[in-house]
Coordinates of N, CA and C in Angstrom, one line a residue:
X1 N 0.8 -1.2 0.0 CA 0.0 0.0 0.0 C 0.9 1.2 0.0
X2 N 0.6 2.4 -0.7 CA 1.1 3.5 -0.3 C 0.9 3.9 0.6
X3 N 1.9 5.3 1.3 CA 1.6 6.4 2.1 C 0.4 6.8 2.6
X4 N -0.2 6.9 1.3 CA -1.4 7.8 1.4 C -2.8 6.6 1.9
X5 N -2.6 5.5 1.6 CA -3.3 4.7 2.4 C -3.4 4.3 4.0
X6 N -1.6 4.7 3.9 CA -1.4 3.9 5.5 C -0.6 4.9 6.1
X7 N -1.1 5.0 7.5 CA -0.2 5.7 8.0 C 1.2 5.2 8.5
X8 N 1.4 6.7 9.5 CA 2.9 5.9 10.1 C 2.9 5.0 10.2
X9 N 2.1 4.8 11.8 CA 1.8 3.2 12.2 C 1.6 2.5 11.6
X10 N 1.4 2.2 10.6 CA 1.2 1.6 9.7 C -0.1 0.8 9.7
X11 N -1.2 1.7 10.5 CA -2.7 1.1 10.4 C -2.9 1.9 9.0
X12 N -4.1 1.5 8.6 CA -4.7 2.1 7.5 C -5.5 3.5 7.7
X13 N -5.4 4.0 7.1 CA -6.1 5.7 7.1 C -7.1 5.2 7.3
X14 N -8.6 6.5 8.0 CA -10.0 5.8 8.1 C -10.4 6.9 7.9
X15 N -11.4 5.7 6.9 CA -12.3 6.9 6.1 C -13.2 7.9 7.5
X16 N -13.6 8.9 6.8 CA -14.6 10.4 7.7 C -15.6 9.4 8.2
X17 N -16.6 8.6 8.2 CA -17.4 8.1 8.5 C -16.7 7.4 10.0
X18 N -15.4 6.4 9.7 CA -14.9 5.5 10.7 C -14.4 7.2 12.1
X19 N -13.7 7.7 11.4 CA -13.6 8.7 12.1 C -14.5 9.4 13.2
X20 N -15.6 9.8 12.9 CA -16.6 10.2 13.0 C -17.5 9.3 14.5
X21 N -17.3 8.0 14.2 CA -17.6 7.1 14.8 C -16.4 6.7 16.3
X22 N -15.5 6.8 16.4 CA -14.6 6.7 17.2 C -14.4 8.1 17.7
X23 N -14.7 9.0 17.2 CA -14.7 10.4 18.0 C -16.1 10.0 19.3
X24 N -17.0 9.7 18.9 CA -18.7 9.9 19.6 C -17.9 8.5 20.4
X25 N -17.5 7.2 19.9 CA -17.1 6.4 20.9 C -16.2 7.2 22.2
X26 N -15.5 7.9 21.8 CA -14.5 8.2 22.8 C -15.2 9.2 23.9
X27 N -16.0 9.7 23.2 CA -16.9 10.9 23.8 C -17.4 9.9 25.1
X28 N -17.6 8.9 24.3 CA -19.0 8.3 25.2 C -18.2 7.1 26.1
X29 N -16.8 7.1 26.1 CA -16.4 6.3 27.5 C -15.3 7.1 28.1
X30 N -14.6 8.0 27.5 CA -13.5 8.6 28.0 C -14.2 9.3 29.0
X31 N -13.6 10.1 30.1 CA -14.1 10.7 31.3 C -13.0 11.9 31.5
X32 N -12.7 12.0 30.8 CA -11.8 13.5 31.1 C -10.7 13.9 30.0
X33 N -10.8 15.5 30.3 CA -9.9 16.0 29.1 C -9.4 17.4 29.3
X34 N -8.5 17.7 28.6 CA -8.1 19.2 29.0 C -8.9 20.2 28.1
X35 N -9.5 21.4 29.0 CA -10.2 22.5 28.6 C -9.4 23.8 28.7
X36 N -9.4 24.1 27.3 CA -8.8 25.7 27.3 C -9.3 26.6 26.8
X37 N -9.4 27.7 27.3 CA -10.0 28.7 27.5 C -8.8 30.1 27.3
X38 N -9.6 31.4 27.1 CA -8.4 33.0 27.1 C -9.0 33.5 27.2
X39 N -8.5 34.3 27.9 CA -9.3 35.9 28.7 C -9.3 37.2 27.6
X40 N -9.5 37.9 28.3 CA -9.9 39.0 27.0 C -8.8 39.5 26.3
X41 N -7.4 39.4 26.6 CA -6.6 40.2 26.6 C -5.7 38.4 25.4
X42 N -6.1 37.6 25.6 CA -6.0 36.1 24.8 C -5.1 35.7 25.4
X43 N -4.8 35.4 27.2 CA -4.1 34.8 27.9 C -4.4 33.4 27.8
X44 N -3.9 32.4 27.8 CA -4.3 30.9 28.0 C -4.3 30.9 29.5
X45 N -5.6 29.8 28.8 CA -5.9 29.1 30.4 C -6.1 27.2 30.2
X46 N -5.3 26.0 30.6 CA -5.7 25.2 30.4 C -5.3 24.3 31.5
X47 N -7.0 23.2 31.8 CA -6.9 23.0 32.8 C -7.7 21.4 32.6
X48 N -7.1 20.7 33.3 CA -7.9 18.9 33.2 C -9.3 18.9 33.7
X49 N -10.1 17.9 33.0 CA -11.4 18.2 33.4 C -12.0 17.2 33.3
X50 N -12.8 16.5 34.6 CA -13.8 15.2 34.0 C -15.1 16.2 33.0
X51 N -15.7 14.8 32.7 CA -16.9 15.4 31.1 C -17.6 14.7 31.5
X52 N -19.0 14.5 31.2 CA -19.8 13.8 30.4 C -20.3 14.4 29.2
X53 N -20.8 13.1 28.1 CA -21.1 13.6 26.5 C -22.4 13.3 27.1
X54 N -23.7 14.0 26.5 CA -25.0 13.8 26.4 C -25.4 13.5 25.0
X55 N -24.7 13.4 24.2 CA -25.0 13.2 22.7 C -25.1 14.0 21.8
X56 N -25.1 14.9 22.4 CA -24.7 16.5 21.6 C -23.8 17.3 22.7
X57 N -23.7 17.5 23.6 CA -23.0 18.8 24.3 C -22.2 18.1 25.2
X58 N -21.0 18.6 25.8 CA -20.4 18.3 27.1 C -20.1 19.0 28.2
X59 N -20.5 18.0 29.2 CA -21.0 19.2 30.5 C -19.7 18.8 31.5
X60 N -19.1 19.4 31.9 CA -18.0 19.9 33.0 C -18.5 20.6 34.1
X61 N -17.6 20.7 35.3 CA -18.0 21.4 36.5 C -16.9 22.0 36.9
X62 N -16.9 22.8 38.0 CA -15.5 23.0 38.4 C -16.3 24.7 39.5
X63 N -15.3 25.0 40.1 CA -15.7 26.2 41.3 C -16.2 27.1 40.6
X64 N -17.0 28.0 41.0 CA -17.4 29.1 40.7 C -16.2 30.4 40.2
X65 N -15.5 30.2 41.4 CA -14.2 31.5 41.4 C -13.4 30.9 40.2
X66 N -13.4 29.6 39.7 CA -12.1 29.6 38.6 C -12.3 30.1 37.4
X67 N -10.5 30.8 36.9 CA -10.5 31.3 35.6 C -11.5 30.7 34.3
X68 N -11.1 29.8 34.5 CA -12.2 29.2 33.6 C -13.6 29.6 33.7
X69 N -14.1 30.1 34.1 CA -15.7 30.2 34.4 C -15.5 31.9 34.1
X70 N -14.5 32.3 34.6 CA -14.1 34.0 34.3 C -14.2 34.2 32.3
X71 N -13.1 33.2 32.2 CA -13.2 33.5 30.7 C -14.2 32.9 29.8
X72 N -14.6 32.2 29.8 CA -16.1 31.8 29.6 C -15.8 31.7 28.1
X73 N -16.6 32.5 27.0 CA -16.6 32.0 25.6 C -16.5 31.1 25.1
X74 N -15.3 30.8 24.0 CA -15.0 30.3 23.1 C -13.9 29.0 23.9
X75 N -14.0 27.9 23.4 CA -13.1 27.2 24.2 C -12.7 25.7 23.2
X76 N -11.9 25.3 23.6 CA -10.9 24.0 22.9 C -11.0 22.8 24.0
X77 N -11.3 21.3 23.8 CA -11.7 20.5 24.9 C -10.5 19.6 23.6
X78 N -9.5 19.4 24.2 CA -8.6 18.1 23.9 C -8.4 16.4 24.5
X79 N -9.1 15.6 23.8 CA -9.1 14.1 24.1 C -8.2 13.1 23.6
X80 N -7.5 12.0 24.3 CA -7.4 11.1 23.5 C -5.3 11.4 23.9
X81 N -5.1 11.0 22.8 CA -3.3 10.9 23.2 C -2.8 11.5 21.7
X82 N -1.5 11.3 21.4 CA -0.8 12.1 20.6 C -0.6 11.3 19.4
X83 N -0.9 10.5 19.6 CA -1.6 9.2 18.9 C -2.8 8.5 18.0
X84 N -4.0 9.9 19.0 CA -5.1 9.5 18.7 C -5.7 10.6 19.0
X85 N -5.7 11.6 18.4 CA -6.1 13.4 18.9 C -7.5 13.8 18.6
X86 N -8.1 14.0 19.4 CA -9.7 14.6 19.0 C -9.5 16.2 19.5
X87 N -9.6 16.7 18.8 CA -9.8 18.5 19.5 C -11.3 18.9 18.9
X88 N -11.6 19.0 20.1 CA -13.4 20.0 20.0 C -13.5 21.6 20.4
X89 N -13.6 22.6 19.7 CA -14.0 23.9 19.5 C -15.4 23.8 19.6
X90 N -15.4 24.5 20.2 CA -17.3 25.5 20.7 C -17.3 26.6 21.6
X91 N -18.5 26.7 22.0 CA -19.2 27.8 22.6 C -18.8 27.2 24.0
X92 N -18.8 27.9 25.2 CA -18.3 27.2 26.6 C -20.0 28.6 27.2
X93 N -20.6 27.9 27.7 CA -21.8 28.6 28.4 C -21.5 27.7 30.0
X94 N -21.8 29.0 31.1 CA -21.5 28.7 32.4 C -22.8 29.0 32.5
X95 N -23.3 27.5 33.4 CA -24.5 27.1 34.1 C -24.9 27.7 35.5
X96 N -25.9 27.8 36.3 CA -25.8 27.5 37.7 C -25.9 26.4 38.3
X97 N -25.2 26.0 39.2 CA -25.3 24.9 40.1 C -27.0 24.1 39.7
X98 N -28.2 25.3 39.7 CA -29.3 24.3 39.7 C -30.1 24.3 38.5
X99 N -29.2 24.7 37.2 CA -29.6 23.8 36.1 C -29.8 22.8 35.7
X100 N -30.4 22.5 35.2 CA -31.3 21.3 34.4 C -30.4 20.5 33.4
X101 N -29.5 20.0 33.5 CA -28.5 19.1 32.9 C -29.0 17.9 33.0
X102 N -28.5 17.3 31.7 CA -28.2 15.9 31.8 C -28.0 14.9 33.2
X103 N -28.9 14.1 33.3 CA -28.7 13.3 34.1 C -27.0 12.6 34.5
X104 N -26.5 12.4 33.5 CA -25.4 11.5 33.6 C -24.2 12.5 34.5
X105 N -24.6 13.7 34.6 CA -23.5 14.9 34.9 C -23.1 14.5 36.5
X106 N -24.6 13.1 37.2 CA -24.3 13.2 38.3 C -22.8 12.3 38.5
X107 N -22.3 12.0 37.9 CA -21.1 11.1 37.6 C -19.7 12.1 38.0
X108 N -20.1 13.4 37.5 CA -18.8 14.4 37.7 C -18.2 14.6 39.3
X109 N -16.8 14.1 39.4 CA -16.0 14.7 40.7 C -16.8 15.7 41.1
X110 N -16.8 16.8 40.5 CA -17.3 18.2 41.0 C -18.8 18.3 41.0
X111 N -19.4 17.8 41.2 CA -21.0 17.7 40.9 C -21.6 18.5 42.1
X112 N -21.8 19.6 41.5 CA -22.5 20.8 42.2 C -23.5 20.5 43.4
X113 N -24.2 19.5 43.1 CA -25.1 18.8 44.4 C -24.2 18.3 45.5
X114 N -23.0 17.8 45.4 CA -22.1 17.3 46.1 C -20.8 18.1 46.7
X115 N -20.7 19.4 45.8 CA -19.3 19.8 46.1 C -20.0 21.4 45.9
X116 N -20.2 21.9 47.2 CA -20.6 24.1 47.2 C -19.6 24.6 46.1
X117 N -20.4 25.5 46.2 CA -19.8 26.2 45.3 C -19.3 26.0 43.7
X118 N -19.5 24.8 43.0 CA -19.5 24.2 41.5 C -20.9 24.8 41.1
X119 N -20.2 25.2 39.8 CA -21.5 25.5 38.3 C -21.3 25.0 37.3
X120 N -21.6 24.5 36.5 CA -21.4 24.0 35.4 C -21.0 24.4 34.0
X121 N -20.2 23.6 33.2 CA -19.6 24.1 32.0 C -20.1 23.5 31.0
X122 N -20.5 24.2 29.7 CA -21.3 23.1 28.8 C -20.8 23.4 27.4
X123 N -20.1 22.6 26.8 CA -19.2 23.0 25.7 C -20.3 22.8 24.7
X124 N -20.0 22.9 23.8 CA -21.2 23.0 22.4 C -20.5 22.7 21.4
X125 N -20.1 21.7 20.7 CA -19.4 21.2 19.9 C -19.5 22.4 18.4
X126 N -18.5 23.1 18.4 CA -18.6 23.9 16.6 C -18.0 23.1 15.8
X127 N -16.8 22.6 16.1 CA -15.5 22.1 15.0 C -14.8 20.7 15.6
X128 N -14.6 19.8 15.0 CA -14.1 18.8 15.8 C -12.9 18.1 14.8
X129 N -12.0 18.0 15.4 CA -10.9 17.4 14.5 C -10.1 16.1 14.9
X130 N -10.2 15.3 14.6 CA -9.4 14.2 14.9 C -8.5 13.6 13.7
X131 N -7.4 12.8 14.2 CA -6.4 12.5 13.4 C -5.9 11.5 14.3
X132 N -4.9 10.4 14.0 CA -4.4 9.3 14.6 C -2.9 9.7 13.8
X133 N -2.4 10.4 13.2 CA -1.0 10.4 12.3 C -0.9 11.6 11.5
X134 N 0.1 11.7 10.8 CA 0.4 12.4 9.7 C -0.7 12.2 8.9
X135 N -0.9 11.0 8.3 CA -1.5 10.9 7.0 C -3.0 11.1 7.1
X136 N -3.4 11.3 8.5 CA -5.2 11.6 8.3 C -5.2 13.3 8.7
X137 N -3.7 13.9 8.7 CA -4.0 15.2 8.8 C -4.7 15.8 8.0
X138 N -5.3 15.7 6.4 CA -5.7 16.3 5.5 C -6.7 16.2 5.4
X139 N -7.6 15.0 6.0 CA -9.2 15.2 5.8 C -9.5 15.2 7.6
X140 N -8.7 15.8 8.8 CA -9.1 15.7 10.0 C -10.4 16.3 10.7
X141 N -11.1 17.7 9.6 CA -12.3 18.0 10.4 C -13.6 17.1 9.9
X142 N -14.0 16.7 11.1 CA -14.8 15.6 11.2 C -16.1 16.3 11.5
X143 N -16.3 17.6 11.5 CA -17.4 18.2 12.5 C -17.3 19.8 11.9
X144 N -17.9 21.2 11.1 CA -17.8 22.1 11.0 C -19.1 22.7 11.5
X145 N -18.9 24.2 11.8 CA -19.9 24.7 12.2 C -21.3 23.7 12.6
X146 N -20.9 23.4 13.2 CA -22.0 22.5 14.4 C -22.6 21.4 13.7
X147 N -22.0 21.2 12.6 CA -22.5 19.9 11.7 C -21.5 18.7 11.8
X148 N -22.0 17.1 11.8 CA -20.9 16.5 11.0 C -20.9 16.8 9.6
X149 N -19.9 16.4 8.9 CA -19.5 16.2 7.7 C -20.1 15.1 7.1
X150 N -20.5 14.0 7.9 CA -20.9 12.6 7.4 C -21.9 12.1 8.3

């Protein structure tokens, strides 16, 4: 096989559909990931975070007082290994403690019923990119403006 078939590893490239599918798997057992966030002035902020996926959005917790909840907006949720990279872009909306979430949120370390002072973080998937190598760099957005691709 060529290059363009196989990657480094020498697994085979996967097509957008297989992609697509192993991003929502990972969503749906992985339990934590790093969330970054910039302040107005475009300081980075990034910080480890358990998740749950509801099937569309991902909901996080964490203290009231942290930067994260300061800078709020636009934000980047990184999964998986260097190996196997999913990066999610969206909207980051801060909850109150007694919103109406997903049931499964009760799962989070930080679960606001459990821990004062936690509010919730709810990412909104815009752009999602995943890649396992070099060679799936070229078709890696899996997800644009709030749509999949496939």
């Amino acid at each position: 096989m060529t290059q363009t078939q196989r990657g480094q590893t020498g697994a085979p490239v996967r097509p957008l559909a297989q992609r697509k599918a192993d991003v929502l798997e990972m969503l749906r057992t992985e339990r934590n990931g790093w969330l970054a966030t910039a302040d107005s002035a475009g300081g980075p902020h990034l910080v480890p975070l358990a998740y749950v996926w509801d099937g569309s959005q991902i909901v996080m917790s964490t203290k009231e007082a942290a930067r994260t909840v300061r800078n709020g907006g636009r934000a980047r949720l990184a999964l998986g290994s260097p190996t196997d990279v999913v990066l999610i872009d969206g909207d980051l909306c801060v909850l109150p403690a007694t919103a109406n979430v997903t049931p499964e949120a009760v799962r989070l370390p930080l679960h606001p019923s459990r821990v004062p002072g936690c509010v919730y973080l709810v990412l909104k998937p815009r752009r999602v990119l995943a890649w396992r190598d070099r060679s799936e760099m070229r078709e890696r957005v899996v997800m644009a403006s709030g749509h999949w691709l496939i």
